[in-house]
Amino acid sequence: MHELQSLLGEYDCARGYTNELWRDLTPDEVVWRPREDFSAIGWHLGHQAHVAHFMIRNLTAAEPSPDPELDGLMDSANPEKFRGALPTVERLTAFREAVAKRVHARIGDIAAGKVGAPTQMTIVATHLLTALINHEYQHDQRIGEVRAEHFGHTLPADPDSDHVRRIDGYHAWARSCHDWMT
């Protein structure tokens, strides 16, 4: 139970870092694309939440999407040119917040043993959260590159976590570098 709560804190840390990368950008900067077949910062933001929703839904609880209209748009299996227009910053923010609340609620239920097969679900939830944290940081890399290289904004300080390291140039969560070598 303690490990899941700790991982939820790391998930919040990763999401907080993402927010530092984009919350001060203008709506035009959030939807701007450097090239035609290039994803905007706004797509990365929605995609991070979309993946979190689908992982929770498919691995722990069959739940409806908090915004079904965004599902196809934020799915990386759909080529950029077929995704459609990005939603407003307000809608992206609401989507990200709704998904985060669902992640917390479902992982909280697992941590409290309020699920069938609680030991098995704890194992699933531990790996699920690790994947969500690292997926968040994976897309933060691109958001940060566009923020700095194209808009000239400074990058925030690295995430405040004893477990976040740079691996292959990306922030990644791991208890130690040894975790990635075994």
mmCIF file of C-alpha atoms in Angstrom:
data_model
loop_
_atom_site.group_PDB
_atom_site.id
_atom_site.type_symbol
_atom_site.label_atom_id
_atom_site.label_comp_id
_atom_site.label_asym_id
_atom_site.label_seq_id
_atom_site.Cartn_x
_atom_site.Cartn_y
_atom_site.Cartn_z
ATOM 1 C CA MET A 1 0.000 0.000 0.000
ATOM 2 C CA HIS A 2 2.771 2.438 0.915
ATOM 3 C CA GLU A 3 4.554 1.831 -2.392
ATOM 4 C CA LEU A 4 1.423 2.644 -4.389
ATOM 5 C CA GLN A 5 0.916 5.878 -2.439
ATOM 6 C CA SER A 6 4.560 6.761 -3.058
ATOM 7 C CA LEU A 7 4.153 6.050 -6.776
ATOM 8 C CA LEU A 8 1.020 8.222 -6.881
ATOM 9 C CA GLY A 9 3.182 11.008 -5.456
ATOM 10 C CA GLU A 10 5.723 10.411 -8.228
ATOM 11 C CA TYR A 11 2.900 10.464 -10.797
ATOM 12 C CA ASP A 12 1.801 13.833 -9.388
ATOM 13 C CA CYS A 13 5.417 15.037 -9.520
ATOM 14 C CA ALA A 14 5.643 14.064 -13.193
ATOM 15 C CA ARG A 15 2.332 15.766 -13.955
ATOM 16 C CA GLY A 16 3.496 18.829 -12.032
ATOM 17 C CA TYR A 17 6.642 18.990 -14.132
ATOM 18 C CA THR A 18 4.507 18.783 -17.270
ATOM 19 C CA ASN A 19 2.428 21.692 -15.973
ATOM 20 C CA GLU A 20 5.573 23.751 -15.425
ATOM 21 C CA LEU A 21 6.448 23.157 -19.071
ATOM 22 C CA TRP A 22 3.199 24.439 -20.521
ATOM 23 C CA ARG A 23 0.997 26.408 -18.128
ATOM 24 C CA ASP A 24 2.706 29.729 -18.916
ATOM 25 C CA LEU A 25 2.420 29.263 -22.691
ATOM 26 C CA THR A 26 -0.158 31.093 -24.765
ATOM 27 C CA PRO A 27 -2.997 29.119 -26.358
ATOM 28 C CA ASP A 28 -1.349 29.735 -29.752
ATOM 29 C CA GLU A 29 1.912 28.221 -28.493
ATOM 30 C CA VAL A 30 0.061 25.170 -27.146
ATOM 31 C CA VAL A 31 -1.481 24.387 -30.550
ATOM 32 C CA TRP A 32 1.430 25.471 -32.775
ATOM 33 C CA ARG A 33 3.153 22.792 -34.853
ATOM 34 C CA PRO A 34 6.666 23.257 -36.247
ATOM 35 C CA ARG A 35 5.759 21.240 -39.357
ATOM 36 C CA GLU A 36 2.611 19.784 -40.901
ATOM 37 C CA ASP A 37 3.096 16.228 -39.631
ATOM 38 C CA PHE A 38 4.398 17.267 -36.234
ATOM 39 C CA SER A 39 2.413 17.073 -33.017
ATOM 40 C CA ALA A 40 1.715 20.268 -31.094
ATOM 41 C CA ILE A 41 2.360 20.602 -27.368
ATOM 42 C CA GLY A 42 -1.413 20.377 -26.864
ATOM 43 C CA TRP A 43 -1.505 16.967 -28.509
ATOM 44 C CA HIS A 44 1.234 15.680 -26.198
ATOM 45 C CA LEU A 45 -0.735 16.966 -23.198
ATOM 46 C CA GLY A 46 -3.897 15.209 -24.287
ATOM 47 C CA HIS A 47 -2.029 12.075 -25.293
ATOM 48 C CA GLN A 48 -0.402 11.750 -21.865
ATOM 49 C CA ALA A 49 -3.846 11.756 -20.250
ATOM 50 C CA HIS A 50 -5.340 9.536 -22.948
ATOM 51 C CA VAL A 51 -2.735 6.837 -22.329
ATOM 52 C CA ALA A 52 -3.255 7.080 -18.568
ATOM 53 C CA HIS A 53 -7.001 6.640 -19.026
ATOM 54 C CA PHE A 54 -6.620 3.660 -21.344
ATOM 55 C CA MET A 55 -4.095 1.946 -19.120
ATOM 56 C CA ILE A 56 -6.330 2.347 -16.067
ATOM 57 C CA ARG A 57 -9.370 1.280 -18.078
ATOM 58 C CA ASN A 58 -7.788 -1.725 -19.740
ATOM 59 C CA LEU A 59 -5.660 -3.012 -16.870
ATOM 60 C CA THR A 60 -7.662 -2.260 -13.735
ATOM 61 C CA ALA A 61 -11.253 -1.133 -14.325
ATOM 62 C CA ALA A 62 -13.547 -0.840 -17.323
ATOM 63 C CA GLU A 63 -14.434 2.839 -17.170
ATOM 64 C CA PRO A 64 -15.836 5.207 -19.781
ATOM 65 C CA SER A 65 -13.596 7.928 -21.127
ATOM 66 C CA PRO A 66 -13.932 11.300 -19.387
ATOM 67 C CA ASP A 67 -14.087 12.860 -22.884
ATOM 68 C CA PRO A 68 -14.796 10.240 -25.593
ATOM 69 C CA GLU A 69 -14.522 12.803 -28.387
ATOM 70 C CA LEU A 70 -10.812 13.174 -27.602
ATOM 71 C CA ASP A 71 -10.027 9.451 -27.784
ATOM 72 C CA GLY A 72 -9.300 9.283 -31.528
ATOM 73 C CA LEU A 73 -7.584 12.657 -31.559
ATOM 74 C CA MET A 74 -5.127 11.746 -28.804
ATOM 75 C CA ASP A 75 -4.378 8.214 -30.028
ATOM 76 C CA SER A 76 -0.856 8.008 -31.433
ATOM 77 C CA ALA A 77 -2.000 5.183 -33.741
ATOM 78 C CA ASN A 78 -3.781 7.851 -35.792
ATOM 79 C CA PRO A 79 -1.409 9.793 -38.052
ATOM 80 C CA GLU A 80 -1.159 13.493 -37.254
ATOM 81 C CA LYS A 81 -2.902 14.547 -40.458
ATOM 82 C CA PHE A 82 -6.009 12.504 -39.534
ATOM 83 C CA ARG A 83 -6.348 13.600 -35.900
ATOM 84 C CA GLY A 84 -8.308 16.816 -36.316
ATOM 85 C CA ALA A 85 -8.178 20.140 -34.500
ATOM 86 C CA LEU A 86 -6.940 20.298 -30.944
ATOM 87 C CA PRO A 87 -9.363 21.240 -28.176
ATOM 88 C CA THR A 88 -9.072 24.429 -26.173
ATOM 89 C CA VAL A 89 -6.544 24.740 -23.365
ATOM 90 C CA GLU A 90 -9.441 24.653 -20.904
ATOM 91 C CA ARG A 91 -10.728 21.376 -22.306
ATOM 92 C CA LEU A 92 -7.247 19.844 -22.300
ATOM 93 C CA THR A 93 -6.791 20.923 -18.697
ATOM 94 C CA ALA A 94 -10.147 19.466 -17.676
ATOM 95 C CA PHE A 95 -9.358 16.188 -19.463
ATOM 96 C CA ARG A 96 -5.955 15.890 -17.792
ATOM 97 C CA GLU A 97 -7.460 16.633 -14.363
ATOM 98 C CA ALA A 98 -10.342 14.182 -14.796
ATOM 99 C CA VAL A 99 -7.967 11.397 -15.818
ATOM 100 C CA ALA A 100 -5.610 12.121 -12.907
ATOM 101 C CA LYS A 101 -8.534 11.935 -10.480
ATOM 102 C CA ARG A 102 -9.519 8.551 -11.945
ATOM 103 C CA VAL A 103 -5.935 7.292 -11.659
ATOM 104 C CA HIS A 104 -5.868 8.340 -8.010
ATOM 105 C CA ALA A 105 -9.289 6.854 -7.280
ATOM 106 C CA ARG A 106 -8.557 3.501 -8.884
ATOM 107 C CA ILE A 107 -5.051 3.153 -7.461
ATOM 108 C CA GLY A 108 -6.440 4.233 -4.077
ATOM 109 C CA ASP A 109 -8.999 1.436 -4.251
ATOM 110 C CA ILE A 110 -6.268 -1.044 -5.125
ATOM 111 C CA ALA A 111 -4.028 0.195 -2.305
ATOM 112 C CA ALA A 112 -6.936 -0.141 0.143
ATOM 113 C CA GLY A 113 -7.707 -3.670 -1.051
ATOM 114 C CA LYS A 114 -11.145 -2.657 -2.362
ATOM 115 C CA VAL A 115 -10.741 -4.768 -5.514
ATOM 116 C CA GLY A 116 -10.901 -8.416 -6.460
ATOM 117 C CA ALA A 117 -7.470 -10.069 -6.317
ATOM 118 C CA PRO A 118 -5.873 -7.186 -4.363
ATOM 119 C CA THR A 119 -2.362 -8.661 -4.339
ATOM 120 C CA GLN A 120 -2.405 -9.253 -8.092
ATOM 121 C CA MET A 121 -3.856 -5.791 -8.722
ATOM 122 C CA THR A 122 -1.147 -4.237 -6.543
ATOM 123 C CA ILE A 123 1.488 -5.777 -8.802
ATOM 124 C CA VAL A 124 -0.354 -4.507 -11.893
ATOM 125 C CA ALA A 125 -0.821 -1.048 -10.369
ATOM 126 C CA THR A 126 2.872 -0.763 -9.457
ATOM 127 C CA HIS A 127 3.979 -1.414 -13.021
ATOM 128 C CA LEU A 128 1.137 0.662 -14.453
ATOM 129 C CA LEU A 129 2.132 3.707 -12.410
ATOM 130 C CA THR A 130 5.797 3.281 -13.325
ATOM 131 C CA ALA A 131 4.799 3.232 -17.004
ATOM 132 C CA LEU A 132 2.539 6.290 -16.598
ATOM 133 C CA ILE A 133 5.267 8.265 -14.851
ATOM 134 C CA ASN A 134 7.826 7.471 -17.523
ATOM 135 C CA HIS A 135 5.338 8.086 -20.333
ATOM 136 C CA GLU A 136 4.635 11.524 -18.867
ATOM 137 C CA TYR A 137 8.363 12.304 -18.840
ATOM 138 C CA GLN A 138 8.805 10.860 -22.335
ATOM 139 C CA HIS A 139 6.430 13.444 -23.783
ATOM 140 C CA ASP A 140 7.783 16.179 -21.517
ATOM 141 C CA GLN A 141 11.014 15.897 -23.463
ATOM 142 C CA ARG A 142 9.314 16.986 -26.697
ATOM 143 C CA ILE A 143 7.224 19.647 -24.940
ATOM 144 C CA GLY A 144 10.423 21.059 -23.424
ATOM 145 C CA GLU A 145 12.237 21.040 -26.754
ATOM 146 C CA VAL A 146 9.484 23.034 -28.462
ATOM 147 C CA ARG A 147 9.193 25.353 -25.464
ATOM 148 C CA ALA A 148 12.911 26.160 -25.463
ATOM 149 C CA GLU A 149 13.999 25.821 -29.090
ATOM 150 C CA HIS A 150 11.003 27.303 -30.873
ATOM 151 C CA PHE A 151 9.589 29.762 -28.330
ATOM 152 C CA GLY A 152 12.747 30.711 -26.424
ATOM 153 C CA HIS A 153 11.260 29.997 -22.999
ATOM 154 C CA THR A 154 13.501 28.720 -20.249
ATOM 155 C CA LEU A 155 13.032 25.201 -18.957
ATOM 156 C CA PRO A 156 11.982 24.611 -15.356
ATOM 157 C CA ALA A 157 14.328 22.919 -12.925
ATOM 158 C CA ASP A 158 14.407 19.136 -13.137
ATOM 159 C CA PRO A 159 11.642 17.308 -11.280
ATOM 160 C CA ASP A 160 12.044 17.300 -7.508
ATOM 161 C CA SER A 161 12.350 13.563 -6.927
ATOM 162 C CA ASP A 162 15.116 11.365 -5.622
ATOM 163 C CA HIS A 163 14.093 8.740 -8.165
ATOM 164 C CA VAL A 164 14.133 10.735 -11.414
ATOM 165 C CA ARG A 165 17.240 10.402 -13.540
ATOM 166 C CA ARG A 166 18.243 11.123 -17.100
ATOM 167 C CA ILE A 167 18.295 7.946 -19.172
ATOM 168 C CA ASP A 168 19.016 8.272 -22.903
ATOM 169 C CA GLY A 169 18.446 12.020 -22.527
ATOM 170 C CA TYR A 170 14.963 11.645 -21.025
ATOM 171 C CA HIS A 171 13.781 12.062 -17.478
ATOM 172 C CA ALA A 172 12.838 8.635 -16.153
ATOM 173 C CA TRP A 173 11.648 7.298 -12.833
ATOM 174 C CA ALA A 174 13.643 4.466 -11.307
ATOM 175 C CA ARG A 175 14.575 3.551 -7.786
ATOM 176 C CA SER A 176 18.152 3.290 -9.009
ATOM 177 C CA CYS A 177 20.005 3.040 -12.293
ATOM 178 C CA HIS A 178 20.376 -0.639 -11.422
ATOM 179 C CA ASP A 179 16.594 -0.979 -11.972
ATOM 180 C CA TRP A 180 17.184 -0.223 -15.650
ATOM 181 C CA MET A 181 20.094 -2.590 -16.017
ATOM 182 C CA THR A 182 18.412 -5.770 -14.754
#
